[in-house]
Coordinates of N, CA and C and ligand atoms in Angstrom, one line a residue:
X1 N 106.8 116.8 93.5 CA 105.7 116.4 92.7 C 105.1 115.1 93.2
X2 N 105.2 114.6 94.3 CA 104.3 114.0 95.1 C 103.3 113.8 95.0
X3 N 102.2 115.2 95.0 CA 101.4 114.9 94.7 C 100.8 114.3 93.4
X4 N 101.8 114.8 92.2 CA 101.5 114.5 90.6 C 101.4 112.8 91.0
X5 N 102.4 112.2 91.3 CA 102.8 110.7 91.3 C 101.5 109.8 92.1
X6 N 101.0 110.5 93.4 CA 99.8 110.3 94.0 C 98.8 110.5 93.2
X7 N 98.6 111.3 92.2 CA 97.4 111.3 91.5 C 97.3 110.3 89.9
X8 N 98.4 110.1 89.8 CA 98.4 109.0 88.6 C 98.6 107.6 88.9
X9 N 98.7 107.3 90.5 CA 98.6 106.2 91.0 C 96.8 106.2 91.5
X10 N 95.9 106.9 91.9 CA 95.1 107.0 91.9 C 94.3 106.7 90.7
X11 N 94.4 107.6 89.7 CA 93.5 107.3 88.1 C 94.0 106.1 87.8
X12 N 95.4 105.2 87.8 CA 95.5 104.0 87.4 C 94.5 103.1 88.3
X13 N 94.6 102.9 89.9 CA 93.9 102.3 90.8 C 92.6 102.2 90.4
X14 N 91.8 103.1 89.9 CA 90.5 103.1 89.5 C 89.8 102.9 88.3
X15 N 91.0 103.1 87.0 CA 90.7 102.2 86.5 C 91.1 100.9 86.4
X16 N 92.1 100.1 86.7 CA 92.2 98.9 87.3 C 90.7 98.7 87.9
X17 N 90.0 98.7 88.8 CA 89.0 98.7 89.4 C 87.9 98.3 88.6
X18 N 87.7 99.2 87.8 CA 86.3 99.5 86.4 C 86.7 97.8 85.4
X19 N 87.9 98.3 85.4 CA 88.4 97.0 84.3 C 88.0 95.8 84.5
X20 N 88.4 95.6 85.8 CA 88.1 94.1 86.8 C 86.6 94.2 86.7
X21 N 85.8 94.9 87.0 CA 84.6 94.8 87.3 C 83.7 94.7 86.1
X22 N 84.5 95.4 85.0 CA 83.5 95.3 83.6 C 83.9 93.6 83.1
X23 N 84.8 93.0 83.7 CA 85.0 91.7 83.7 C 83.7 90.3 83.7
X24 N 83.0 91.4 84.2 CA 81.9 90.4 85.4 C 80.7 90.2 84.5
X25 N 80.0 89.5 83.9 CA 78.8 89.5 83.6 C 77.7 90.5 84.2
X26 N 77.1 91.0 83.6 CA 75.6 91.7 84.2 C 76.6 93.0 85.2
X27 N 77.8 93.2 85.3 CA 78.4 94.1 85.6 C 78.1 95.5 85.4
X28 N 77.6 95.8 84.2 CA 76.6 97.2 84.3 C 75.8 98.0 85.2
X29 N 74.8 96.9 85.6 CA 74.3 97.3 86.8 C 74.5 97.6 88.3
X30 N 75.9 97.2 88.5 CA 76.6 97.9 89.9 C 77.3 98.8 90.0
X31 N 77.3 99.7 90.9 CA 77.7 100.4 91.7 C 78.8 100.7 92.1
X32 N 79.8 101.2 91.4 CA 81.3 101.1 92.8 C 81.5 102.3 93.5
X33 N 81.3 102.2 94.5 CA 81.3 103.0 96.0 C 83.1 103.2 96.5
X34 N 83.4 104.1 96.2 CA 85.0 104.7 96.6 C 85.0 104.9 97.9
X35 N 85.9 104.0 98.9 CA 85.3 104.2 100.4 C 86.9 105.0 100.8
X36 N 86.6 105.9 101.6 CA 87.3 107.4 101.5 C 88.0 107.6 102.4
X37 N 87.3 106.7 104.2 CA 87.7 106.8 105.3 C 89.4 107.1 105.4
X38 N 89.3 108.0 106.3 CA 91.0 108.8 106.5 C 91.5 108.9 105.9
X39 N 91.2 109.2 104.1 CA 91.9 109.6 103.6 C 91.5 111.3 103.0
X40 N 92.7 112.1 102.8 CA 92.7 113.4 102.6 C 91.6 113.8 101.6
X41 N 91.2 115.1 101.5 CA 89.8 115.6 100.5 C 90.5 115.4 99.0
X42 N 92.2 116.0 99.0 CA 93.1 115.5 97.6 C 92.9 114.5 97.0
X43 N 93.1 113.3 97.9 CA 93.2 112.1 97.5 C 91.4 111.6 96.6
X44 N 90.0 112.4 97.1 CA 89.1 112.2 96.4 C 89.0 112.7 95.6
X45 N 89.6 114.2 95.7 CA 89.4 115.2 94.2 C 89.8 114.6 93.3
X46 N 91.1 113.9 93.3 CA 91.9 112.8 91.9 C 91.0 112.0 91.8
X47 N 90.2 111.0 92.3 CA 89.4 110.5 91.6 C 88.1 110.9 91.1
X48 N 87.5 111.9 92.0 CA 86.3 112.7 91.4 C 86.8 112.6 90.3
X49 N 87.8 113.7 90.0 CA 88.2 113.7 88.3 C 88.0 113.2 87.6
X50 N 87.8 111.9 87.5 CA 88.0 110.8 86.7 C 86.9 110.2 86.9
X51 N 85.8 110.6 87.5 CA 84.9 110.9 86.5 C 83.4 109.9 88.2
X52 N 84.4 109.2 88.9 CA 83.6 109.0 90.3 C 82.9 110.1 90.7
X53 N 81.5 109.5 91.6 CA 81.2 109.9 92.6 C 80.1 109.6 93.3
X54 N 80.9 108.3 93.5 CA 80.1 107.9 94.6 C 80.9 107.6 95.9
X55 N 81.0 108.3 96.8 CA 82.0 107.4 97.8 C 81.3 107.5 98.9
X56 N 82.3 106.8 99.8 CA 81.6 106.1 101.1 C 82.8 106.7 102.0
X57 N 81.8 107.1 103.3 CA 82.6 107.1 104.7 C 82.3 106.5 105.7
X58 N 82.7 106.3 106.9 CA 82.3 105.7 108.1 C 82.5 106.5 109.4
X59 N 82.7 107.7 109.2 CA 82.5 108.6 110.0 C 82.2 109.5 110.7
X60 N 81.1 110.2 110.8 CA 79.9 111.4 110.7 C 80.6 112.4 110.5
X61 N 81.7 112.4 111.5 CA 82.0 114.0 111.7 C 83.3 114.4 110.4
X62 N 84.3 113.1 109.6 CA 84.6 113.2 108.4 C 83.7 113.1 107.3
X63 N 82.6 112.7 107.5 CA 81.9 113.0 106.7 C 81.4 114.3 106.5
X64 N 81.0 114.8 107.2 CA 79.9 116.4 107.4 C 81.8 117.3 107.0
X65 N 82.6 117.4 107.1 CA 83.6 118.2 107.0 C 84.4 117.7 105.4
X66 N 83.8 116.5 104.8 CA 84.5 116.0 103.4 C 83.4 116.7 102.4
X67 N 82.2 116.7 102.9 CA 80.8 117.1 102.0 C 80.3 118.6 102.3
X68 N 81.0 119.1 102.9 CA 81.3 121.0 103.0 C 82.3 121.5 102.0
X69 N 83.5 120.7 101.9 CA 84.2 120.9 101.3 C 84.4 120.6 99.7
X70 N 83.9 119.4 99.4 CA 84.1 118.5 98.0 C 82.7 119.2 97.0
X71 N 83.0 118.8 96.2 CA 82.0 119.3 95.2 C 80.3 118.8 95.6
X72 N 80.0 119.6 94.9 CA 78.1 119.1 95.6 C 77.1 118.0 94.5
X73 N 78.1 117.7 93.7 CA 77.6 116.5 93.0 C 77.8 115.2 93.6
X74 N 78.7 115.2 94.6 CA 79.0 113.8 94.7 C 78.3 113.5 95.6
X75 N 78.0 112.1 95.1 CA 77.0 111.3 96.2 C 77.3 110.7 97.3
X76 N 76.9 110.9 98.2 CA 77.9 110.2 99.5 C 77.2 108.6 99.8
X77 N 77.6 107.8 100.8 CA 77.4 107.0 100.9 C 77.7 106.7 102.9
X78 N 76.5 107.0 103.5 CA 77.2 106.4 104.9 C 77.3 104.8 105.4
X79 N 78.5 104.6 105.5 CA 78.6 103.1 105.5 C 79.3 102.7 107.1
X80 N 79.5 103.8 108.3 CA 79.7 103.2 109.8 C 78.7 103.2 110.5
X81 N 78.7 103.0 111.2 CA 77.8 102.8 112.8 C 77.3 103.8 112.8
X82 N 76.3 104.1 112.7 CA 75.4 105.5 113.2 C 74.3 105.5 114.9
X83 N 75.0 106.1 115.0 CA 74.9 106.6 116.4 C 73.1 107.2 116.3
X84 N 72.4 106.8 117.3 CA 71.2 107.8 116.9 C 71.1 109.4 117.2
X85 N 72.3 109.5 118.1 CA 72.3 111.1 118.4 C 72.6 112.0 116.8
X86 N 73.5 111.1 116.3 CA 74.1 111.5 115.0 C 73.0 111.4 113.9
X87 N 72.3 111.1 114.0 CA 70.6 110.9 112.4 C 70.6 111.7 111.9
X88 N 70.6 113.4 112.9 CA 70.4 114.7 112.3 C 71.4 115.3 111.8
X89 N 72.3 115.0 112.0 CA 73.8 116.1 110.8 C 73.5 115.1 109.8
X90 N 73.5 113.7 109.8 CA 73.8 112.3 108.9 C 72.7 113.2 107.9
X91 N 71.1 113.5 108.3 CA 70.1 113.7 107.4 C 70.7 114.8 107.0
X92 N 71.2 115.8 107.3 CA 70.9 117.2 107.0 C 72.0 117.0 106.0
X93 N 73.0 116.3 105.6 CA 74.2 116.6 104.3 C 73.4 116.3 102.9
X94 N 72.5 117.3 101.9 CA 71.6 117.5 101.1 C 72.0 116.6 99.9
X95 N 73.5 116.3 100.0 CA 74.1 115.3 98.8 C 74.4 114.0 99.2
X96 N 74.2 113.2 100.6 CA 74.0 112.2 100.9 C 73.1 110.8 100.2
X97 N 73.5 110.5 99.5 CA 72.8 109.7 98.5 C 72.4 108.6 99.3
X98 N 73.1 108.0 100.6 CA 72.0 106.4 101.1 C 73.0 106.8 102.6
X99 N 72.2 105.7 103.2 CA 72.8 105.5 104.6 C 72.7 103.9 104.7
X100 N 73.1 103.1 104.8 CA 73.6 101.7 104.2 C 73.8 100.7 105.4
X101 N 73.6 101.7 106.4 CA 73.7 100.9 108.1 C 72.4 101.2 109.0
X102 N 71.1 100.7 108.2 CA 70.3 100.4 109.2 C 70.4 99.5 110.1
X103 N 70.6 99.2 111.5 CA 70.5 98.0 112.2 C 69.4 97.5 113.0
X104 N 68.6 98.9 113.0 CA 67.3 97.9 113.7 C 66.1 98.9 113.5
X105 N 65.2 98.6 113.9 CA 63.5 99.6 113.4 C 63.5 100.7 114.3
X106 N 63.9 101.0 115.4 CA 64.6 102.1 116.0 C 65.6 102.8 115.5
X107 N 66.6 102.6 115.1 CA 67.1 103.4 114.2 C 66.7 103.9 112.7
X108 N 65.9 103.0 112.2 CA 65.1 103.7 111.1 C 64.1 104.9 111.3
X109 N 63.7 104.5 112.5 CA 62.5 105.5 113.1 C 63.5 107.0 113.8
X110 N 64.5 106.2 114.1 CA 64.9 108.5 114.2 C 65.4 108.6 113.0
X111 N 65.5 108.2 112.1 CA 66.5 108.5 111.4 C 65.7 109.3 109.7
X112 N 64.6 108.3 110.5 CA 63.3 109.0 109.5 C 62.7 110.6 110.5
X113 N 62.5 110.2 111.2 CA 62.2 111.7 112.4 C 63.1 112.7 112.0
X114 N 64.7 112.3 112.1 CA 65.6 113.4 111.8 C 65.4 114.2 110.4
X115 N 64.9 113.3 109.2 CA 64.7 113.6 108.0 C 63.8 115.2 108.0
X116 N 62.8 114.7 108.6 CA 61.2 115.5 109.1 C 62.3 116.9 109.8
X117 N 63.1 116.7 110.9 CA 63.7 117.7 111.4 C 64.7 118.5 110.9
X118 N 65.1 118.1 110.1 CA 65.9 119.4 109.2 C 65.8 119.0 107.8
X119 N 64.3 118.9 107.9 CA 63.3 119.5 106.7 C 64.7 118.9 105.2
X120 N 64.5 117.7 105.2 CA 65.5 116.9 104.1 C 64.3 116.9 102.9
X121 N 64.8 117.7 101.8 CA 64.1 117.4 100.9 C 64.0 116.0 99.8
X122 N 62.5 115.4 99.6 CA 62.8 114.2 98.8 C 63.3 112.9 100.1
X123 N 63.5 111.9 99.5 CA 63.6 110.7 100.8 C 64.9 110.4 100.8
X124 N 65.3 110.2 101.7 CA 66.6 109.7 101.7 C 66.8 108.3 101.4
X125 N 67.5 107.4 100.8 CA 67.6 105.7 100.4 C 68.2 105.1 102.1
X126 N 68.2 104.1 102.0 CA 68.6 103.4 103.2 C 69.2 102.0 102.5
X127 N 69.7 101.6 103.2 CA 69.8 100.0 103.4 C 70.1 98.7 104.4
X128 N 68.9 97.9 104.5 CA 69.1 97.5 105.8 C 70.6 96.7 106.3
X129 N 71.4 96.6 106.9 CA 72.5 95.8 107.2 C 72.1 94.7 108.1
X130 N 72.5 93.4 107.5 CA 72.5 92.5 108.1 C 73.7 91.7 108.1
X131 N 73.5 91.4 109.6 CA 75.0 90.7 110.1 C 74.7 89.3 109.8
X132 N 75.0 88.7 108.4 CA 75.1 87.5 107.7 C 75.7 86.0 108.5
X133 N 76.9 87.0 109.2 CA 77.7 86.0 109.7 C 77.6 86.0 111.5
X134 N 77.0 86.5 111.9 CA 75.8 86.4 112.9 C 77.4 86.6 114.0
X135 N 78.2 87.4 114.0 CA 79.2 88.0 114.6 C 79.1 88.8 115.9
X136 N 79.2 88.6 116.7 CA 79.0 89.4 118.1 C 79.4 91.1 118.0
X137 N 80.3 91.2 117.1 CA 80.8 92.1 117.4 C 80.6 93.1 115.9
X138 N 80.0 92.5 115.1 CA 79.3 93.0 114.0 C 77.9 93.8 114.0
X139 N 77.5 94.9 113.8 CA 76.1 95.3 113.7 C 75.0 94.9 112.5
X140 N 73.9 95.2 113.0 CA 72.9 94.6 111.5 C 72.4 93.9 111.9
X141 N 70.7 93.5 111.5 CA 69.7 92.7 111.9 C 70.2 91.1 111.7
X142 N 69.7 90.5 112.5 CA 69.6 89.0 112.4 C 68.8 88.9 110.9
X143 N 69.1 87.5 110.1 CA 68.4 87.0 109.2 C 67.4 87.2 108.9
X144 N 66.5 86.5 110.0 CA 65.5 86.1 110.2 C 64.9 87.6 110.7
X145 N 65.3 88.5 111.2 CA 64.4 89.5 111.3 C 64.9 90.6 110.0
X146 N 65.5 89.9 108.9 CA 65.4 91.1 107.6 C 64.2 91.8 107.1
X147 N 62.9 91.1 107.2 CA 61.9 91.2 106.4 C 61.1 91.9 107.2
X148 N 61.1 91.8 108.4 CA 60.3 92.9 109.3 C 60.7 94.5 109.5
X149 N 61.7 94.1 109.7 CA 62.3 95.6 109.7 C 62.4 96.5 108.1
X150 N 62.8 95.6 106.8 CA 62.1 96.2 105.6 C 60.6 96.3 105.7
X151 N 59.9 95.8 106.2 CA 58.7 95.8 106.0 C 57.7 97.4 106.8
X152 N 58.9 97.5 108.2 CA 58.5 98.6 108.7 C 59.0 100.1 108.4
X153 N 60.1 99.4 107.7 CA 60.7 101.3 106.9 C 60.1 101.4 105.9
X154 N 59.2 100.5 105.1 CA 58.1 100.6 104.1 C 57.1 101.2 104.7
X155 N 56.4 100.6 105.7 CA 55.2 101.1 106.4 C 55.5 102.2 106.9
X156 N 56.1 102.3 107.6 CA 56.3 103.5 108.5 C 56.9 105.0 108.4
X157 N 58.6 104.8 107.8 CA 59.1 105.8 107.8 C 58.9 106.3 106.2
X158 N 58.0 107.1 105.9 CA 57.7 107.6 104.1 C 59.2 108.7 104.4
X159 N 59.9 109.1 104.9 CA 61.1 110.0 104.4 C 62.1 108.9 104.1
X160 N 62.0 107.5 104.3 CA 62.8 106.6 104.0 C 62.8 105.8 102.5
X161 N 63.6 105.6 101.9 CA 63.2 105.1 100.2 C 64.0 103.7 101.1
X162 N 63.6 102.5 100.8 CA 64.3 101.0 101.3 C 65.0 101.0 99.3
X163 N 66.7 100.9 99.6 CA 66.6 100.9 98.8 C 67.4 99.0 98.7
X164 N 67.8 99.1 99.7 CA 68.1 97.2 99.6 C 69.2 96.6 100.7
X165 N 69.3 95.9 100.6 CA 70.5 95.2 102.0 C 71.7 95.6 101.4
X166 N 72.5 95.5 102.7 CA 74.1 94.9 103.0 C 74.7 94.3 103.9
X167 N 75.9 93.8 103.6 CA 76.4 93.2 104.7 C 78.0 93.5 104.7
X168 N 78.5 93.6 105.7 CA 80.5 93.4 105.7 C 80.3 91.9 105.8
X169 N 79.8 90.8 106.6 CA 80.6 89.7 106.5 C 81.6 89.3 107.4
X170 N 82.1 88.7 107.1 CA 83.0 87.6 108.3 C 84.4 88.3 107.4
X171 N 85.6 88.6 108.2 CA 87.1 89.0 107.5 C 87.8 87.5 107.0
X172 N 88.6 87.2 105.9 CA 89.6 86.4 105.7 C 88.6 84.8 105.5
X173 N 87.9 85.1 104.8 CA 86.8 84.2 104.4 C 87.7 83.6 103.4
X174 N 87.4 82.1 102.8 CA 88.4 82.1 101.6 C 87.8 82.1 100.0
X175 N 88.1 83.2 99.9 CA 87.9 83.6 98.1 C 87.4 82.8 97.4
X176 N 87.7 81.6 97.2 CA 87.9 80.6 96.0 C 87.1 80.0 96.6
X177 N 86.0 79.7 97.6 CA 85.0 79.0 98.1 C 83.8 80.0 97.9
X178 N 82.3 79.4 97.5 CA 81.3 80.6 97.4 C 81.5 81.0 99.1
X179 N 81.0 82.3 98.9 CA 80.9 82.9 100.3 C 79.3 83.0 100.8
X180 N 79.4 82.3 102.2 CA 78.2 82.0 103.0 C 77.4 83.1 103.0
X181 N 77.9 84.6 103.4 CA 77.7 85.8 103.7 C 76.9 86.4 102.4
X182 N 77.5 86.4 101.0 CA 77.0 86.8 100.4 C 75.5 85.7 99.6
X183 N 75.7 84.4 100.1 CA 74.6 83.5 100.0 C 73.5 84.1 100.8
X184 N 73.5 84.3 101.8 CA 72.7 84.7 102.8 C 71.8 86.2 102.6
X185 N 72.9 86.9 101.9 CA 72.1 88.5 101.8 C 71.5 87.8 100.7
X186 N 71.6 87.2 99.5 CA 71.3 86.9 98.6 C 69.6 85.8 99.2
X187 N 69.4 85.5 99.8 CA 68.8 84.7 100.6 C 67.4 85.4 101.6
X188 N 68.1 86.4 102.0 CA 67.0 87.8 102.4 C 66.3 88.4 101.2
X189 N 67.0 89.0 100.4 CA 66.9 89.4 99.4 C 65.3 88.8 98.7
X190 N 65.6 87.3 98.5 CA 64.5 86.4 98.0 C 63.5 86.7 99.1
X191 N 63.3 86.6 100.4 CA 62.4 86.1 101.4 C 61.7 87.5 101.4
X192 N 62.8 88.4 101.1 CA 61.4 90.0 101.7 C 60.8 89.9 100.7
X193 N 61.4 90.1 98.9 CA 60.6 90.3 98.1 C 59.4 89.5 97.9
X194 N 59.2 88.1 98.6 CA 58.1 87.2 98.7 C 57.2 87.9 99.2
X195 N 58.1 87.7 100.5 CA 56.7 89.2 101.5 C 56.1 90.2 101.2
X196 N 56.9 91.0 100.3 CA 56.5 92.5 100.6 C 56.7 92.3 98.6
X197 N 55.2 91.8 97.6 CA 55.5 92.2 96.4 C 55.9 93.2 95.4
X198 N 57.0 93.6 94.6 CA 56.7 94.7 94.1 C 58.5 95.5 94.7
X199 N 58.9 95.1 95.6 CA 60.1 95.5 95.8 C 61.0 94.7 95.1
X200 N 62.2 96.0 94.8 CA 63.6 95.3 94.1 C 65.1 95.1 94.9
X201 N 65.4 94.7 95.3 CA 65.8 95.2 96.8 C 67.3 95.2 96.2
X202 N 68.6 96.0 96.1 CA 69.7 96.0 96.0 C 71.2 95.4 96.9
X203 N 71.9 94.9 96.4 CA 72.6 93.9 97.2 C 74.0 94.5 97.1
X204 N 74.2 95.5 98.8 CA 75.9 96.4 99.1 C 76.2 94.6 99.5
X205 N 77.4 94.5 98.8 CA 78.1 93.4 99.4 C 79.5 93.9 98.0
X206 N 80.4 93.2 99.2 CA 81.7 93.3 98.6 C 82.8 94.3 99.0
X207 N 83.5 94.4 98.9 CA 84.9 95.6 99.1 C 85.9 94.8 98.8
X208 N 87.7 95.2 99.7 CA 88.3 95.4 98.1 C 89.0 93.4 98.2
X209 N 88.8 93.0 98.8 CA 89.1 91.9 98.8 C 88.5 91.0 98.3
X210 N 87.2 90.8 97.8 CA 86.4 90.0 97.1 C 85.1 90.9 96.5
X211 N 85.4 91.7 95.5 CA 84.3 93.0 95.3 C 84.0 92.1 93.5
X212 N 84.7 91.4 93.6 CA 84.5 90.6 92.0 C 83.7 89.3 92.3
X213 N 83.8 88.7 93.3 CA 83.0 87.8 93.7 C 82.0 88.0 94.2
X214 N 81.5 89.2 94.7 CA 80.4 90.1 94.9 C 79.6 90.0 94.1
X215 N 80.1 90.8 92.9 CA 79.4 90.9 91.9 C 79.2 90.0 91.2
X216 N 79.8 88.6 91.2 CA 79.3 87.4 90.5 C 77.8 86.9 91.4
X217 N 78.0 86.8 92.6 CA 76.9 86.7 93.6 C 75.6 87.6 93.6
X218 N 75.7 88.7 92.8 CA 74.4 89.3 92.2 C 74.2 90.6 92.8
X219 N 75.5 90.9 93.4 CA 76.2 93.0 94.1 C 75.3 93.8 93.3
X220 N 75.0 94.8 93.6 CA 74.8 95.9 92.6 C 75.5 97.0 93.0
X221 N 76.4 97.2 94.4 CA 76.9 98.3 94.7 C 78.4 97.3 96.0
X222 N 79.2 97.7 94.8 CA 80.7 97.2 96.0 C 81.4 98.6 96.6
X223 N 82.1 98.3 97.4 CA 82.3 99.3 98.5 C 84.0 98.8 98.4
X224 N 84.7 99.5 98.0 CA 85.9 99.3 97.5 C 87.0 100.5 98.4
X225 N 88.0 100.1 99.1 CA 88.8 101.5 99.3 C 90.2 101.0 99.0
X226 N 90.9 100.2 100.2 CA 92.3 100.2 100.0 C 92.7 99.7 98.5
X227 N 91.9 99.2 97.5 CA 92.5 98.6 96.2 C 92.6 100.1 95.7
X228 N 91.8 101.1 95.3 CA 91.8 102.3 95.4 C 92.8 102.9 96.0
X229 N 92.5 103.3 97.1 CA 93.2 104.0 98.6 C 94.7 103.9 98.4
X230 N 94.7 102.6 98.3 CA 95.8 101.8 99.3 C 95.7 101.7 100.6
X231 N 96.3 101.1 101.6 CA 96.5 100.8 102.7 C 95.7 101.8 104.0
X232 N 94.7 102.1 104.8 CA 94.4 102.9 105.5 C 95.5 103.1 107.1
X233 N 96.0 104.5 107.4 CA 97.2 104.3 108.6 C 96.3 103.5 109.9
X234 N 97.6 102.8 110.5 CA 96.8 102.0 111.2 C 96.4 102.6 112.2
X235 N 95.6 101.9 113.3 CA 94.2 102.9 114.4 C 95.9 103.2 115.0
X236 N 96.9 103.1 115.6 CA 97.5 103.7 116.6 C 98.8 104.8 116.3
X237 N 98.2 105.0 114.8 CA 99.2 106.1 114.1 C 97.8 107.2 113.6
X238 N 96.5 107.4 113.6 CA 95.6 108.2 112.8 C 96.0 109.3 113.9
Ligands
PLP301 C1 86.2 100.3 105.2 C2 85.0 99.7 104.6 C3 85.0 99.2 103.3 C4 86.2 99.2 102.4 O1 87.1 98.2 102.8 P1 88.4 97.8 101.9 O2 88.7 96.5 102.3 O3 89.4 98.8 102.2 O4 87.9 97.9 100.5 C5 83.8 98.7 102.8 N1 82.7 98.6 103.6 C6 82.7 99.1 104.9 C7 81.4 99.0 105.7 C8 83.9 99.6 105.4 O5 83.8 100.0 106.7

C-alpha cells in the first residue's frame, strides 16, 4: 500500500500549500503552479484529484509524453529552456496553457511561427523571463530590455497573448530580507505598463522556498514542486 501512503502524503502536501497561501493577503488572485519535473504521471493523478491543475514542467519531451497521457483538462505550464527547434511539439500540446520562458524576441518569433505551423487554435499565453539577478548562467532578458521584447510579442506575434513576467532568481537568497529579484520583476512590471498602456502584466515569481514571500511581493502565479513533490532524485541517479 505504498502507493495509498504516497497519495495521502500528497493531498496533505497540497493542502498544506493552499493553507499557507490563503494566509497571504490579496491571495485569491494567484496561481499555484504544481511543478511535476521527474516525477511519475501517479504522482500528478493524486493531486489532479484534489482538485489541481495546473502544473508545470521543464522538459519538452516529459512534457509531450505527461500531456498524452493525463487528463485533457489540465493546464500545463512550460517553465525550462526552450530550445527553438522544440516551439513546434511545445505549440502543438492543445492543453498547454502558457510557456513562461520567453528569453528573447527571437524566440518569441518562432514560437509564434510554430503556433501558425501546427495550426494552434486561439493564442497561446507567454511570459517574458527575466534574469533579475543578472546571472551568467541564468536565461531571460536583461531588465532593461523587458519592455521591448513585451512590446514586440504585442506588436508582432498575434498567436502570442503576453500574459506577464517571470523570474527564478538568485538560489539561497535570505528569506527574512525583501528579495532583490522579486523587487525587480515587480519594477519591470511598472516600467512596461508605463510604456505600453492598457496592459496587466502578471508576476511568475516564487517556488517552494519562498512562494509566500512571492506572493506578499505581488505573485499571481507560484511555481511550487518539492514542498509538494518532495525532494526531486538527484541529476546522477535520474
Ligand atoms: C523546478 C522549478 C521550480 C520548482 O522548484 P521547487 O524549489 O522544487 O519548488 C519552479 N520554477 C522553475 C523554473 C523550476 O525549474
Amino acid at each position: 500500500m505504498a502507493d495509498q501512503q504516497r497519495k495521502l502524503d500528497l493531498v496533505q502536501n497540497i493542502a498544506d500549500v493552499k493553507a499557507a497561501m490563503a494566509t497571504v493577503p490579496h491571495h485569491e488572485k494567484a496561481r499555484l503552479v504544481a511543478v511535476s519535473k521527474y516525477k511519475p504521471a501517479e504522482d500528478l493523478m493524486h493531486v489532479y484529484e484534489t482538485g489541481q491543475r495546473h502544473f508545470g514542467e521543464n522538459y519538452v519531451q516529459e512534457l509531450v509524453d505527461k500531456s498524452a497521457k493525463l487528463p485533457s483538462d489540465i493546464q500545463w505550464h512550460f517553465i525550462g529552456h526552450l530550445q527553438s527547434n522544440k516551439c513546434k511539439v511545445v505549440a502543438a500540446i492543445p492543453n498547454l496553457f502558457a510557456v513562461e520562458t520567453i528569453d528573447s524576441i527571437k524566440k518569441a518569433d518562432t514560437l509564434n511561427k510554430a503556433c501558425v505551423s501546427c495550426e494552434r487554435k486561439g493564442t497561446l499565453n507567454v511570459f517574458v523571463q527575466v534574469n533579475t539577478s543578472r546571472e551568467d548562467v541564468k536565461s531571460g532578458v536583461l531588465p532593461e530590455n523587458c519592455t521591448q521584447v513585451c512590446q514586440h510579442i504585442q506588436d508582432k506575434c498575434p498567436q502570442l497573448k503576453l500574459n506577464g513576467l517571470m523570474t527564478i532568481g538568485m538560489f539561497g537568497r535570505d528569506p527574512s530580507e525583501t528579495n532583490p529579484d522579486f523587487e525587480c520583476l515587480v519594477d519591470c512590471k511598472k516600467k512596461t505598463e508605463q510604456e505600453m498602456p492598457g496592459l496587466d502584466l502578471e508576476l511568475s515569481m516564487g517556488m517552494s522556498g519562498d512562494y509566500l514571500q512571492a506572493l506578499q511581493a505581488g505573485s499571481t502565479n507560484v511555481r511550487v514542486g518539492t514542498t509538494i513533490f518532495g525532494a526531486r532524485p538527484k541529476k546522477e541517479d535520474r
